Coordinates of C-alpha atoms in Angstrom, one line a residue:
X1 CA 59.8 36.4 77.3
X2 CA 59.6 32.9 77.4
X3 CA 55.8 31.6 77.9
X4 CA 55.2 30.3 81.1
X5 CA 55.3 26.0 81.4
X6 CA 52.4 24.3 82.9
X7 CA 53.9 22.8 85.8
X8 CA 54.3 18.9 86.5
X9 CA 54.2 17.0 90.1
X10 CA 57.7 15.8 89.5
X11 CA 60.7 15.3 92.0
X12 CA 62.6 18.1 92.8
X13 CA 66.4 17.8 90.4
X14 CA 69.2 20.1 92.3
X15 CA 69.7 22.8 89.9
X16 CA 73.9 22.7 89.9
X17 CA 74.7 18.9 88.5
X18 CA 72.3 19.6 86.2
X19 CA 72.7 22.6 84.6
X20 CA 76.7 21.3 85.4
X21 CA 75.0 18.0 82.5
X22 CA 74.3 21.1 80.3
X23 CA 77.9 22.8 80.3
X24 CA 80.0 21.2 78.1
X25 CA 76.8 21.6 74.3
X26 CA 77.1 25.2 76.2
X27 CA 80.4 25.8 75.8
X28 CA 81.4 23.2 73.3
X29 CA 85.1 21.7 72.4
X30 CA 86.8 23.2 69.4
X31 CA 84.0 25.7 68.5
X32 CA 85.7 29.0 69.6
X33 CA 82.8 30.8 67.1
X34 CA 80.5 30.0 69.7
X35 CA 82.6 30.4 72.4
X36 CA 83.7 34.5 70.9
X37 CA 79.9 34.3 71.1
X38 CA 78.8 33.6 74.5
X39 CA 81.6 35.8 76.1
X40 CA 80.3 38.9 73.8
X41 CA 76.7 38.2 75.2
X42 CA 77.6 38.2 78.7
X43 CA 79.9 41.8 77.8
X44 CA 76.8 43.0 75.9
X45 CA 75.0 42.4 79.0
X46 CA 77.3 43.7 82.1
X47 CA 77.3 46.8 79.7
X48 CA 73.6 47.2 79.6
X49 CA 73.3 46.8 83.3
X50 CA 76.3 49.5 84.0
X51 CA 73.9 52.3 81.4
X52 CA 70.9 51.5 83.2
X53 CA 72.2 51.7 86.3
X54 CA 74.9 54.5 85.9
X55 CA 74.0 56.7 82.8
X56 CA 69.9 56.7 83.3
X57 CA 70.4 57.1 86.6
X58 CA 72.8 60.1 87.0
X59 CA 71.8 61.6 83.5
X60 CA 67.9 62.1 85.7
X61 CA 69.3 62.2 89.0
X62 CA 71.9 65.8 87.6
X63 CA 69.5 67.2 85.1
X64 CA 67.0 67.5 88.6
X65 CA 69.3 69.0 90.2
X66 CA 70.7 71.4 87.8
X67 CA 66.5 72.0 87.6
X68 CA 66.6 73.0 91.6
X69 CA 69.3 75.5 91.1
X70 CA 67.9 78.5 89.2
X71 CA 67.3 79.1 85.1
X72 CA 69.9 80.5 82.8
X73 CA 71.1 79.8 79.6
X74 CA 74.1 77.4 81.1
X75 CA 71.8 76.0 83.1
X76 CA 69.1 75.3 80.2
X77 CA 71.7 73.6 78.1
X78 CA 73.5 71.5 80.3
X79 CA 69.1 70.2 81.4
X80 CA 68.9 69.2 77.6
X81 CA 71.9 68.2 76.9
X82 CA 71.6 66.0 80.2
X83 CA 67.9 64.9 79.3
X84 CA 69.0 64.1 75.7
X85 CA 71.8 61.8 77.6
X86 CA 69.3 59.8 79.5
X87 CA 67.2 59.7 76.5
X88 CA 70.5 58.3 75.2
X89 CA 71.1 55.8 78.1
X90 CA 67.5 53.3 77.9
X91 CA 68.0 53.9 74.0
X92 CA 71.1 52.2 74.7
X93 CA 69.7 49.8 77.1
X94 CA 67.6 48.6 74.9
X95 CA 69.8 48.4 72.3
X96 CA 72.4 46.4 74.0
X97 CA 69.4 44.0 75.2
X98 CA 68.7 43.1 71.9
X99 CA 72.6 43.1 70.6
X100 CA 72.9 40.6 73.1
X101 CA 69.8 38.0 71.7
X102 CA 71.0 38.4 69.1
X103 CA 74.8 37.2 69.0
X104 CA 73.3 34.7 71.6
X105 CA 70.3 33.2 70.3
X106 CA 72.9 30.6 67.3
X107 CA 74.5 29.3 70.5
X108 CA 70.9 28.6 72.4
X109 CA 70.1 27.1 68.9
X110 CA 73.4 25.2 68.5
X111 CA 73.6 23.8 72.2
X112 CA 69.3 22.9 72.3
X113 CA 70.0 20.8 68.2
X114 CA 72.8 19.3 70.1
X115 CA 71.8 18.5 73.2
X116 CA 68.7 17.1 71.3
X117 CA 70.7 14.7 68.6
X118 CA 72.6 13.3 71.1
X119 CA 69.1 11.9 72.9
X120 CA 67.7 11.3 69.8
X121 CA 70.9 9.2 68.9
X122 CA 70.6 7.5 72.1
X123 CA 67.0 6.4 72.2
X124 CA 67.9 4.8 68.5
X125 CA 71.0 3.0 70.2
X126 CA 69.1 1.4 73.1
X127 CA 67.3 -2.2 72.9
X128 CA 63.7 -3.1 72.1
X129 CA 63.3 -3.8 75.5
X130 CA 63.1 0.1 76.1
X131 CA 61.2 0.9 73.8
X132 CA 58.5 -2.0 74.4
X133 CA 58.0 -1.4 77.3
X134 CA 58.2 3.0 77.1
X135 CA 55.4 5.1 75.1
X136 CA 57.2 6.2 72.2
X137 CA 54.4 9.3 72.9
X138 CA 56.6 10.0 77.0
X139 CA 59.6 9.5 75.5
X140 CA 59.2 11.8 73.1
X141 CA 57.6 14.5 74.8
X142 CA 59.7 13.9 77.6
X143 CA 62.6 15.8 74.8
X144 CA 60.7 17.9 73.5
X145 CA 59.9 19.8 76.8
X146 CA 63.5 18.8 77.9
X147 CA 64.8 21.0 74.7
X148 CA 62.1 23.5 75.0
X149 CA 63.4 24.0 78.9
X150 CA 67.3 25.3 77.1
X151 CA 66.5 28.1 75.8
X152 CA 64.3 29.4 78.5
X153 CA 66.6 28.6 81.3
X154 CA 69.6 30.1 79.1
X155 CA 67.1 33.2 79.3
X156 CA 66.4 33.4 82.6
X157 CA 69.5 32.2 84.6
X158 CA 72.2 34.5 82.1
X159 CA 69.7 37.2 80.8
X160 CA 67.4 37.9 83.9
X161 CA 69.3 36.1 86.9
X162 CA 73.0 37.4 86.7
X163 CA 71.7 40.8 85.2
X164 CA 70.2 41.2 88.4
X165 CA 72.3 39.8 90.5
X166 CA 74.9 42.2 89.3
X167 CA 73.1 45.3 89.0
X168 CA 71.3 44.6 93.1
X169 CA 75.6 44.8 93.5
X170 CA 76.4 48.4 91.9
X171 CA 72.6 49.4 93.4
X172 CA 73.8 49.1 96.9
X173 CA 78.2 50.2 96.4
X174 CA 75.7 53.9 94.6
X175 CA 74.2 53.1 97.5
X176 CA 76.9 52.3 100.8
X177 CA 79.2 55.0 99.1
X178 CA 76.2 57.7 98.2
X179 CA 73.2 57.1 101.4
X180 CA 75.7 55.2 103.9
X181 CA 75.0 51.2 105.5
X182 CA 71.1 52.0 106.9
X183 CA 70.0 51.9 103.1
X184 CA 72.6 49.6 102.3
X185 CA 70.4 47.3 105.2
X186 CA 67.4 48.0 103.8
X187 CA 67.5 47.7 100.4
X188 CA 69.1 44.2 101.6
X189 CA 66.5 43.2 103.5
X190 CA 63.5 44.0 101.3
X191 CA 65.8 42.3 98.6
X192 CA 65.5 39.3 101.0
X193 CA 61.7 39.6 102.3
X194 CA 61.2 39.9 98.8
X195 CA 62.8 36.2 97.5
X196 CA 61.4 34.2 100.7
X197 CA 57.6 35.8 100.2
X198 CA 57.9 35.3 96.0
X199 CA 59.3 31.6 96.4
X200 CA 57.2 30.8 99.6
X201 CA 53.8 31.8 97.9
X202 CA 54.7 30.6 94.3
X203 CA 55.4 26.3 96.1
X204 CA 51.3 26.9 97.3
X205 CA 50.7 28.5 93.5
X206 CA 52.2 25.5 92.1
X207 CA 50.0 22.8 94.5
X208 CA 47.8 25.0 93.1
X209 CA 48.1 25.0 89.6
X210 CA 48.7 21.4 89.8
X211 CA 45.3 20.4 91.3
X212 CA 43.3 22.5 89.2
X213 CA 45.8 20.4 85.7
X214 CA 45.1 17.2 87.1
X215 CA 41.1 18.2 87.1
X216 CA 40.9 19.4 83.9
X217 CA 42.6 16.3 82.7
X218 CA 39.7 14.0 84.6
X219 CA 36.8 16.4 83.2
X220 CA 38.7 16.4 79.9
X221 CA 38.8 12.6 79.8
X222 CA 35.8 11.8 81.2
X223 CA 34.1 14.0 78.8
X224 CA 35.6 12.4 75.4
X225 CA 35.5 8.3 77.3
X226 CA 32.1 9.8 77.1
X227 CA 31.5 10.6 73.8
X228 CA 33.5 7.5 72.1
X229 CA 31.2 5.5 74.3
X230 CA 28.0 7.4 72.9
X231 CA 26.4 4.5 72.3
X232 CA 26.6 2.9 75.7
X233 CA 25.1 5.6 76.8
X234 CA 22.0 6.1 75.1
X235 CA 21.5 1.8 75.5
X236 CA 21.9 1.8 79.3
X237 CA 19.5 6.0 78.9
X238 CA 22.4 7.2 80.8
X239 CA 22.5 11.1 79.3
X240 CA 21.5 12.7 82.4
X241 CA 23.9 11.0 84.4
X242 CA 27.1 11.7 82.4
X243 CA 25.4 15.0 82.2
X244 CA 25.4 15.2 86.2
X245 CA 28.9 13.4 86.3
X246 CA 30.4 16.1 83.8
X247 CA 29.2 19.1 85.5
X248 CA 30.4 17.5 88.1
X249 CA 34.3 16.8 87.0
X250 CA 34.2 20.9 86.1
X251 CA 33.2 22.7 89.4
X252 CA 35.4 21.3 90.5
X253 CA 37.7 22.2 87.9
X254 CA 36.1 25.6 88.3
X255 CA 36.5 26.1 92.1
X256 CA 40.4 25.2 91.9
X257 CA 41.0 27.3 88.9
X258 CA 39.3 30.1 90.5
X259 CA 42.0 29.4 94.1
X260 CA 44.1 29.4 91.5
X261 CA 44.2 32.9 90.1
X262 CA 43.3 34.2 92.8
X263 CA 46.5 32.7 94.9
X264 CA 48.0 35.8 91.6
X265 CA 46.7 38.3 93.1
X266 CA 47.7 37.9 96.7
X267 CA 50.7 37.3 95.4
X268 CA 51.3 40.5 93.4
X269 CA 50.1 42.0 96.1
X270 CA 52.5 41.5 98.7
X271 CA 55.0 41.4 96.7
X272 CA 54.0 45.5 95.8
X273 CA 53.5 45.2 99.2
X274 CA 57.3 44.6 99.8
X275 CA 58.8 46.9 97.1
X276 CA 56.8 50.1 98.0
X277 CA 57.2 49.7 101.1
X278 CA 61.0 49.7 100.6
X279 CA 60.6 52.8 97.5
X280 CA 58.4 55.0 100.7
X281 CA 61.2 54.1 102.7
X282 CA 64.7 54.9 100.9
X283 CA 62.7 58.3 99.5
X284 CA 61.6 59.2 102.9
X285 CA 64.7 58.3 104.7
X286 CA 66.4 60.7 102.0
X287 CA 64.5 63.5 102.2
X288 CA 65.4 63.8 106.1
X289 CA 69.0 63.4 104.5
X290 CA 67.8 66.1 102.0
X291 CA 66.4 68.3 105.1
X292 CA 69.6 68.5 106.9
X293 CA 71.8 69.8 103.9
X294 CA 73.2 65.5 103.3
X295 CA 71.8 65.4 99.9
X296 CA 70.3 66.9 97.0
X297 CA 67.1 67.0 95.6
X298 CA 68.2 65.2 92.3
X299 CA 69.4 62.0 94.6
X300 CA 65.7 61.6 95.6
X301 CA 65.2 60.8 92.2
X302 CA 68.9 58.7 92.0
X303 CA 67.2 56.3 94.0
X304 CA 63.5 56.2 93.2
X305 CA 64.7 55.4 89.6
X306 CA 67.9 52.8 90.7
X307 CA 64.5 51.4 93.3
X308 CA 62.4 50.9 89.8
X309 CA 65.0 49.6 87.6
X310 CA 65.1 46.9 90.5
X311 CA 62.0 46.0 90.6
X312 CA 61.6 45.9 87.8
X313 CA 63.6 42.1 86.9
X314 CA 62.7 41.3 90.9
X315 CA 58.7 41.3 89.5
X316 CA 59.7 38.3 87.1
X317 CA 60.8 36.3 90.1
X318 CA 57.9 34.4 90.9
X319 CA 57.9 33.4 86.9
X320 CA 61.6 32.5 87.0
X321 CA 61.9 31.3 89.9
X322 CA 58.7 28.5 88.9
X323 CA 60.1 28.2 85.4
X324 CA 64.2 27.3 85.9
X325 CA 62.3 24.4 88.9
X326 CA 60.6 22.5 85.8
X327 CA 63.5 23.5 83.2
X328 CA 65.6 21.6 85.4
X329 CA 62.8 19.0 86.4
X330 CA 62.5 18.6 82.5
X331 CA 66.4 18.9 81.9
X332 CA 66.7 16.2 84.2
X333 CA 64.1 13.5 82.9
X334 CA 65.7 14.2 79.5
X335 CA 69.7 13.3 81.2
X336 CA 67.6 10.4 82.3
X337 CA 67.0 9.2 79.2
X338 CA 70.7 10.2 78.3
X339 CA 71.9 7.4 81.2
X340 CA 69.9 4.8 80.6
X341 CA 72.1 2.0 79.7
X342 CA 71.3 0.2 75.9
X343 CA 70.9 -3.4 76.9
X344 CA 72.7 -4.4 73.8
X345 CA 76.2 -3.3 73.3
X346 CA 78.9 -3.7 71.1
X347 CA 82.2 -5.9 72.6
X348 CA 85.4 -3.6 72.3
X349 CA 87.6 -5.4 70.2
X350 CA 84.3 -6.6 68.3
X351 CA 84.8 -6.7 64.5
X352 CA 82.7 -6.2 60.8
X353 CA 80.7 -9.3 60.2
X354 CA 82.2 -11.1 57.1
X355 CA 79.8 -13.0 55.6
X356 CA 81.0 -15.8 53.4
X357 CA 78.0 -18.8 52.3
X358 CA 75.7 -17.2 54.8
X359 CA 75.5 -20.3 56.6
X360 CA 72.9 -19.4 60.4
X361 CA 73.4 -21.6 63.5
X362 CA 71.2 -21.3 66.7
X363 CA 73.9 -23.5 69.8
X364 CA 72.2 -23.9 72.3
X365 CA 70.2 -20.6 72.6
X366 CA 69.1 -20.1 75.8
X367 CA 66.2 -17.0 76.0
X368 CA 63.3 -15.5 77.7
X369 CA 62.2 -11.8 77.5
X370 CA 61.9 -11.9 81.4
X371 CA 63.6 -14.1 84.1
X372 CA 60.4 -16.4 85.3
X373 CA 59.7 -16.9 81.3
X374 CA 61.9 -18.5 79.5
X375 CA 61.0 -18.7 75.4
X376 CA 63.9 -20.8 74.1
X377 CA 65.1 -24.3 76.0
X378 CA 68.6 -24.8 74.8
X379 CA 67.4 -24.4 71.2
X380 CA 69.9 -25.8 68.4
X381 CA 69.0 -25.2 65.0
X382 CA 71.4 -25.2 61.5
X383 CA 70.2 -22.9 58.5
X384 CA 72.6 -24.1 55.8
X385 CA 73.7 -21.3 53.2
X386 CA 72.1 -21.0 50.5
X387 CA 69.0 -22.7 52.0
X388 CA 65.6 -22.0 52.8
X389 CA 64.9 -23.0 56.1
X390 CA 60.5 -22.9 57.6
X391 CA 59.9 -22.2 61.5
X392 CA 56.2 -22.9 62.2
X393 CA 55.0 -24.1 65.6
X394 CA 52.1 -23.2 68.0
X395 CA 52.1 -19.6 69.4
X396 CA 54.1 -18.5 71.6
X397 CA 56.7 -21.0 70.8
X398 CA 59.1 -18.7 70.0
X399 CA 59.7 -18.2 66.6
X400 CA 59.6 -14.3 65.7
X401 CA 62.3 -14.2 68.4
X402 CA 65.1 -16.5 66.8
X403 CA 64.2 -13.3 64.6
X404 CA 65.0 -10.5 67.1
X405 CA 67.6 -12.9 68.4
X406 CA 69.5 -13.1 64.7
X407 CA 69.4 -9.1 64.6
X408 CA 70.4 -8.8 68.2
X409 CA 67.5 -6.5 68.9
X410 CA 68.1 -8.9 72.6
X411 CA 71.4 -11.3 73.5
X412 CA 70.8 -14.0 74.3
X413 CA 70.9 -15.8 78.1
X414 CA 73.1 -19.3 77.2
X415 CA 74.7 -20.4 74.3
X416 CA 75.2 -17.9 70.7
X417 CA 74.5 -17.7 67.4
X418 CA 77.4 -17.8 64.7
X419 CA 77.0 -16.5 60.9
X420 CA 80.0 -18.6 59.2
X421 CA 81.3 -19.6 62.5
X422 CA 81.2 -16.2 64.4
X423 CA 79.4 -15.7 66.8
X424 CA 77.1 -12.4 66.0
X425 CA 77.8 -11.4 70.0
X426 CA 82.0 -10.4 68.6
X427 CA 80.8 -8.5 65.5
X428 CA 79.8 -4.9 65.2
X429 CA 76.2 -4.1 65.2
X430 CA 75.8 -2.1 62.2
X431 CA 77.8 -4.4 60.0
X432 CA 75.2 -7.3 61.5
X433 CA 72.0 -5.7 60.9
X434 CA 74.1 -4.9 56.8
X435 CA 73.8 -8.7 56.2
X436 CA 70.1 -9.6 57.4
X437 CA 67.1 -8.8 55.1
X438 CA 63.5 -9.1 56.9
X439 CA 60.1 -9.2 55.5
X440 CA 58.0 -8.0 59.0
X441 CA 55.0 -9.4 59.4
X442 CA 53.5 -5.6 60.1
X443 CA 54.6 -3.5 57.2
X444 CA 55.0 0.2 58.7
X445 CA 55.8 2.3 56.5
X446 CA 57.1 6.1 56.8
X447 CA 55.0 8.9 56.0
X448 CA 57.0 10.5 53.0
X449 CA 56.7 8.8 49.8
X450 CA 57.2 5.5 47.9
X451 CA 60.7 6.1 46.0
X452 CA 61.5 7.3 50.0
X453 CA 60.4 3.9 51.9
X454 CA 61.9 1.8 49.5
X455 CA 65.8 3.6 49.2
X456 CA 64.9 3.6 52.7
X457 CA 67.1 -0.2 52.2
X458 CA 70.4 1.3 50.7
X459 CA 70.4 5.6 51.9
X460 CA 73.2 5.1 48.8
X461 CA 71.3 3.8 45.9
X462 CA 70.3 5.7 43.1
X463 CA 66.6 5.3 40.7
X464 CA 67.5 3.6 38.1
X465 CA 68.4 0.7 41.2
X466 CA 65.1 1.7 42.8
X467 CA 63.2 1.3 39.8
X468 CA 64.7 -2.3 39.8
X469 CA 64.1 -3.1 43.3
X470 CA 60.6 -2.0 42.8
X471 CA 60.0 -4.2 39.1
X472 CA 61.6 -6.9 41.3
X473 CA 59.2 -6.8 43.7
X474 CA 55.8 -6.6 41.4
X475 CA 54.8 -2.9 42.5
X476 CA 56.7 -1.2 39.2
X477 CA 53.7 -1.3 37.9
X478 CA 50.9 0.1 40.6
X479 CA 53.5 3.0 40.6
X480 CA 53.3 3.6 37.6
X481 CA 49.5 4.1 37.2
X482 CA 50.0 7.0 40.1
X483 CA 50.1 10.3 39.1
X484 CA 53.1 11.1 41.1
X485 CA 54.6 7.6 40.6
X486 CA 57.7 7.1 43.0
X487 CA 56.5 10.9 44.6
X488 CA 53.4 9.2 46.0
X489 CA 53.1 9.7 49.9
X490 CA 52.3 6.6 51.8
X491 CA 50.0 8.5 54.4
X492 CA 51.0 7.7 58.3
X493 CA 51.6 4.6 58.3
X494 CA 52.1 3.7 55.5
X495 CA 48.1 3.9 55.6
X496 CA 47.2 4.9 52.0
X497 CA 48.5 1.9 50.3
X498 CA 46.6 -1.9 51.0
X499 CA 48.1 -4.8 52.4
X500 CA 49.6 -6.5 49.4
X501 CA 51.0 -2.7 48.5
X502 CA 52.6 -2.3 51.6
X503 CA 53.8 -5.3 51.5
X504 CA 55.1 -5.3 48.3
X505 CA 56.9 -1.7 49.0
X506 CA 58.9 -4.2 51.9
X507 CA 60.0 -6.3 49.9
X508 CA 61.3 -3.9 47.3
X509 CA 63.3 -2.6 50.4
X510 CA 64.8 -5.2 51.3
X511 CA 65.6 -6.4 47.8
X512 CA 67.8 -2.7 46.9
X513 CA 69.6 -3.9 50.9
X514 CA 69.9 -7.0 48.3
X515 CA 71.4 -8.9 51.6
X516 CA 72.9 -12.4 52.0
X517 CA 71.1 -13.7 54.5
X518 CA 66.9 -13.4 54.8
X519 CA 64.5 -13.6 56.9
X520 CA 60.5 -13.2 56.0
X521 CA 58.4 -13.0 59.2
X522 CA 55.3 -14.3 58.7
X523 CA 55.6 -11.5 55.8
X524 CA 51.6 -12.5 54.0
X525 CA 49.6 -13.1 57.9
X526 CA 47.8 -10.0 56.8
X527 CA 47.0 -11.2 53.0
X528 CA 43.4 -12.9 51.6
X529 CA 44.6 -15.5 49.4
X530 CA 44.9 -14.4 45.9
X531 CA 47.1 -11.6 47.1
X532 CA 49.0 -14.1 49.4
X533 CA 49.5 -16.4 46.0
X534 CA 50.7 -13.4 44.6
X535 CA 53.6 -12.2 46.9
X536 CA 54.5 -15.7 47.4
X537 CA 55.4 -16.2 44.1
X538 CA 57.4 -12.8 44.4
X539 CA 58.9 -14.1 47.8
X540 CA 60.0 -17.6 46.1
X541 CA 61.8 -15.5 43.9
X542 CA 63.8 -13.4 45.8
X543 CA 64.7 -16.5 48.7
X544 CA 66.7 -17.7 45.5
X545 CA 70.4 -18.1 46.0
X546 CA 69.6 -16.8 49.8
X547 CA 70.2 -18.0 52.9
X548 CA 66.6 -17.5 53.6
X549 CA 64.8 -18.0 57.1
X550 CA 61.0 -18.4 57.1
X551 CA 58.8 -18.1 59.9
X552 CA 55.2 -18.8 59.3
X553 CA 52.0 -19.4 60.6
X554 CA 50.0 -20.6 58.2
X555 CA 51.8 -24.3 56.8
X556 CA 50.7 -23.6 53.1
X557 CA 53.3 -21.2 52.3
X558 CA 55.9 -22.8 53.3
X559 CA 56.1 -26.0 51.7
X560 CA 58.5 -25.1 49.3
X561 CA 60.5 -24.2 51.9
X562 CA 64.1 -26.8 51.7
X563 CA 63.4 -28.0 55.1
X564 CA 61.0 -27.6 57.9
X565 CA 61.4 -27.0 61.7
X566 CA 58.5 -27.2 64.3
X567 CA 59.2 -25.2 67.8
X568 CA 57.3 -26.3 70.7
X569 CA 58.1 -24.8 74.1
X570 CA 61.3 -23.0 72.7
X571 CA 62.8 -26.7 71.2
X572 CA 62.6 -27.7 68.0
X573 CA 60.0 -31.2 68.0
X574 CA 59.9 -31.9 64.2
X575 CA 62.8 -31.1 61.1
X576 CA 62.3 -32.0 57.8
X577 CA 60.6 -31.6 54.2
X578 CA 57.1 -31.1 54.3
X579 CA 56.8 -34.6 53.0
X580 CA 58.9 -35.8 55.5
X581 CA 57.0 -34.7 58.1
X582 CA 53.4 -35.4 56.7
X583 CA 54.3 -39.1 56.6
X584 CA 55.8 -39.0 60.3
X585 CA 52.9 -38.1 61.9
X586 CA 53.5 -36.0 63.9
X587 CA 52.8 -32.2 65.1
X588 CA 53.1 -31.1 61.6
X589 CA 51.0 -33.5 60.3
X590 CA 47.9 -32.7 63.1
X591 CA 48.4 -28.5 62.8
X592 CA 48.4 -29.2 58.7
X593 CA 45.0 -31.2 59.2
X594 CA 43.9 -28.5 61.3
X595 CA 44.2 -25.8 58.8
X596 CA 43.4 -27.7 56.2
X597 CA 39.8 -28.1 58.3
X598 CA 39.7 -24.7 58.7
X599 CA 39.9 -23.7 55.6
X600 CA 37.0 -26.3 54.1
X601 CA 35.1 -24.7 56.6
X602 CA 34.4 -21.7 55.0
X603 CA 33.3 -23.4 51.9
X604 CA 31.5 -25.7 53.7
X605 CA 29.1 -22.8 54.7
X606 CA 28.8 -21.5 51.4

């Protein structure tokens, strides 16, 4: 049975619209095999219920009737056959239920897979703004809960609620035919009272459980925070104060947990009272009819068996209701992700980017991440084909924004960006990003092997090409010294490698991609001077023959550039070679002098 999920405080979601969204995944077009499995599973559900209601109940009824008529050889043989038939029917219900699960399992897993893949693909299609504003852990949790809820929802709706409704209809039909309307009315009234009681108590329990979970989370959060700051606690001699606060949190949780567990007892007591009152009343009604010669002794067993079988799925109604409600909430949250529109999309008539010389132009570009905060104010920037243009400026001048706009993580507010005269908004994003390579400021690697991370630059690359890229990035010798070579794992976010080694892997990855346009976004800002000098030589080598934009903070790293552009206030303040800008004595010369002073101060201190 699927586990009881943790109930969370979220707004209720409509069941039918959410399930309607999911139906295309459950009944996929062009998949006759999966549709056949669904039909077969539902047929097994129907067969199981017919066997359970008719074969199990009536075989026992007729056996009791024959036993009550007296013992003769023929009666004993029939009773034995009926008893074996009863056992076979009980086994049949188990057999059909498990065959149903086996047949349907692939359908549920396939629907879950396709929906999860749809969400994952859509998440990668959303803009950078979405991912910066949402916690990755929260997004993945929404997807995890949504996909897990699918299997649970299908199980309960198709194999608990639907069979229970069918069984109730069959039982009411038998009661109507054999015992008349009083037993039918009583059964319907019992089921209605049971459902209303279970829903109200379950809603009450959900509120108690939510309160309990909140208190538990708060107590654990305080404990972790207190232990992480144990030095501060000792500085102020607050050990006893922290212990009292933690004890108070645990005491509040214990009180809420007690109420939650006690509420389960009241739920079980109330459900048992309703079902046993119905059981007693139904059997008493049949006994009364038996006293008048209108029912047999086997009818007493028949009513008892049918009601017992009907109560079994009803006993799970509280958990079923809670699980379905939570499942609808989780699925709706996942569908909300799917409904999140992509900020940057391909134009309907977008064509692949055709890169010739590789000239990049920013023409009157205005852009801001927020409407009330403009980053670029009518920026004009020309990067000639095959040239290396460095972009410098104070923090917040919009240097890294250029790379994000060129990759089209965002669209410009005004103006346009062109590559060889083609507006990047009019070409496909895939072809645009295929033409650009980047060595970022913060190199993040996959928790995989060095070979995998280098090969990420081009999916179809062979081992020889990967090795050539590693040599070009001057990391081949390091890889050769590792016991596992290219199969060496780099750890979470590449933490097993040093900063310089990660940068070289990023360079190798970009070399393997072999793009005509290259962006170096402060690629050496986090490195020491010696490592920086080594990587700069590698970077200067790969810049040759490519249109390169170098975004830098340390001016000493871009003196070789064909042209240096100084940004300030979202505009080009100065432009020229290193020597020209120094001679001009403007903002660039001021920044150069300041950084030179910063380099001299540590030396003087030594």
